[in-house]
mmCIF file of C-alpha atoms in Angstrom:
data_model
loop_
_atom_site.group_PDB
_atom_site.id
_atom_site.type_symbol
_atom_site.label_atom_id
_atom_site.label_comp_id
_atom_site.label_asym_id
_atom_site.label_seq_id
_atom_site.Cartn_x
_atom_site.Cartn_y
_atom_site.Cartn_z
ATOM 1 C CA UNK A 26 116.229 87.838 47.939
ATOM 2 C CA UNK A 27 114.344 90.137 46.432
ATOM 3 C CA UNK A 28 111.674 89.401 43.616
ATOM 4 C CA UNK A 29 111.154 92.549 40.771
ATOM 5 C CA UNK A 30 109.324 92.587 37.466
ATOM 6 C CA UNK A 31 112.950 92.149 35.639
ATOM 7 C CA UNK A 32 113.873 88.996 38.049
ATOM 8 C CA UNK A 33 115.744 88.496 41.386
ATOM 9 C CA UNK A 34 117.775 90.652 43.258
ATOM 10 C CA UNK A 35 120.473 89.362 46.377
ATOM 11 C CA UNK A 36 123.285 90.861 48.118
ATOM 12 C CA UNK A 37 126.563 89.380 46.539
ATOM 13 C CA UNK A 38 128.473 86.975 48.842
ATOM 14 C CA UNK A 39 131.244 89.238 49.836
ATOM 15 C CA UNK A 40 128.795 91.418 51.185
ATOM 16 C CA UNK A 41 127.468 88.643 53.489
ATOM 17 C CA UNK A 42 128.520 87.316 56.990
ATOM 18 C CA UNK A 43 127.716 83.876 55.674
ATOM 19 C CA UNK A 44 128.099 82.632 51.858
ATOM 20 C CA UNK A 45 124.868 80.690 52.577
ATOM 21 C CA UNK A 46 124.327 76.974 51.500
ATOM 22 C CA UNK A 47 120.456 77.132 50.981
ATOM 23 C CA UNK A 48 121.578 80.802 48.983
ATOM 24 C CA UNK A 49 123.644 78.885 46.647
ATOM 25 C CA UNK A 50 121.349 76.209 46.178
ATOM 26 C CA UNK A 51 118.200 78.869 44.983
ATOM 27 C CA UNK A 52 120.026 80.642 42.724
ATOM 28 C CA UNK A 53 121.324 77.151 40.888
ATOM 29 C CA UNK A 54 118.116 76.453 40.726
ATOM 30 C CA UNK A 55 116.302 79.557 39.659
ATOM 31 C CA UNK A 56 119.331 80.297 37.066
ATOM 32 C CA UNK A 57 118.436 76.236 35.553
ATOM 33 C CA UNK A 58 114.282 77.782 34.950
ATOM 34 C CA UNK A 59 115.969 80.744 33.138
ATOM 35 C CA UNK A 60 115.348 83.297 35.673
ATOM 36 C CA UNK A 61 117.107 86.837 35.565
ATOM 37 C CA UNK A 62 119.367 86.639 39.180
ATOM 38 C CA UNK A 63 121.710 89.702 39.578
ATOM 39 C CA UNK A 64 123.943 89.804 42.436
ATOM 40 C CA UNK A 65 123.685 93.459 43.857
ATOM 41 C CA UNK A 66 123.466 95.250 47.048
ATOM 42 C CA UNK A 67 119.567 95.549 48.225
ATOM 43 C CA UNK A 68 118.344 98.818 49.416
ATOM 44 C CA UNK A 69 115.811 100.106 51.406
ATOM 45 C CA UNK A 70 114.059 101.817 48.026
ATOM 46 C CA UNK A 71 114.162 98.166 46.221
ATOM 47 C CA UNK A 72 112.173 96.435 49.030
ATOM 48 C CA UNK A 73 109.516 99.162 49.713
ATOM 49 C CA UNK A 74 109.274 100.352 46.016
ATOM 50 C CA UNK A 75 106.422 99.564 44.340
ATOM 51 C CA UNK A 76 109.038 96.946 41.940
ATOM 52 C CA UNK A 77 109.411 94.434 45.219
ATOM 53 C CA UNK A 78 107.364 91.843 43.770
ATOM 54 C CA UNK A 79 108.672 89.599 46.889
ATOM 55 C CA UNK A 80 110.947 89.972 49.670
ATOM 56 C CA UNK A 81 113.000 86.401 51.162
ATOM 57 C CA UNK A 82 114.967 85.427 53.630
ATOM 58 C CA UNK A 83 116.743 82.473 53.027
ATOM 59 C CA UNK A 84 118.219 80.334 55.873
ATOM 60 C CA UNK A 85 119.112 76.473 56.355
ATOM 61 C CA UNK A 86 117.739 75.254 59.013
ATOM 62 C CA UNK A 87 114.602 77.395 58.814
ATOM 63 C CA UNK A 88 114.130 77.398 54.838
ATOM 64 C CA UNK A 89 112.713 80.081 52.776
ATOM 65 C CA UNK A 90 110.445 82.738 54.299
ATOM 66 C CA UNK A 91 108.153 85.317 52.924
ATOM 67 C CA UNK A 92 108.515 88.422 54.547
ATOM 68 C CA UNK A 93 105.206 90.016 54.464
ATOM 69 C CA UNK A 94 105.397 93.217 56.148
ATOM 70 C CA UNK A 95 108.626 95.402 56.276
ATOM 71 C CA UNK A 96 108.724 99.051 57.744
ATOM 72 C CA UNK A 97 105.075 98.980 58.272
ATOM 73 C CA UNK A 98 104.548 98.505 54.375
ATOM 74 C CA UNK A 99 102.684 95.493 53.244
ATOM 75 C CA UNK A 100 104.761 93.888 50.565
ATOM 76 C CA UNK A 101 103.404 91.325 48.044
ATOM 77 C CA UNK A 102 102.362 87.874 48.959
ATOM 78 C CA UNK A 103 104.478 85.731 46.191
ATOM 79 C CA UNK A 104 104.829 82.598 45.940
ATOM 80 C CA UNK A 105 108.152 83.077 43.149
ATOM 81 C CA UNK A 106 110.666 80.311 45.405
ATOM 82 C CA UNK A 107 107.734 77.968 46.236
ATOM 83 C CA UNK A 108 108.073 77.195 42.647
ATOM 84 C CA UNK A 109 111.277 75.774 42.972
ATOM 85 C CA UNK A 110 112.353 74.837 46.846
ATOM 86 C CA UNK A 111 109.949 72.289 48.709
ATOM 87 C CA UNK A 112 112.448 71.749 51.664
ATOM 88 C CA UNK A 113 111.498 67.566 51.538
ATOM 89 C CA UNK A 114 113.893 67.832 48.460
ATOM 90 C CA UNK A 115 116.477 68.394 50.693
ATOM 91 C CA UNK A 116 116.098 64.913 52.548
ATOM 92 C CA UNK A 117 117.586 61.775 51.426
#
């Protein structure tokens, strides 16, 4: 996922080898705060723009990570899904 000045940004499912349970999960969850979340193809120009506001990879069994540095470009340090996914909400 990609964070910009007008909201989030991911790759729509059909464009993905895996729909993605922890995927799902963010954007219910960012869509119930009101955030902007438009299903689009990323590009290369969208994460080393000067818009990328943060750049995630979302995964299950790992979580959410930051991705800090892509193409030798440092991208911003934001902490946009921290606000919303603290993995111990996941455990019952």
């Amino acid at each position: 996922m990609v964070r910009t000045p007008e909201g989030w940004m991911t790759p729509p499912v059909r464009s993905l080898a895996v729909a993605g349970v922890l995927r799902q999960w963010v954007l219910e969850r960012l869509r119930a705060k009101g955030e902007v979340v438009v299903e689009r193809a990323v590009s290369i120009e969208d994460i080393s723009g000067n818009r990328c506001k943060g750049f995630y990879l979302l995964n299950s069994v790992i979580g959410v990570v930051l991705v800090r540095n892509f193409a030798g470009q440092d991208l911003p340090a934001d902490d946009g899904l921290a606000t919303i996914f603290n993995p111990f909400d996941l455990l019952e």
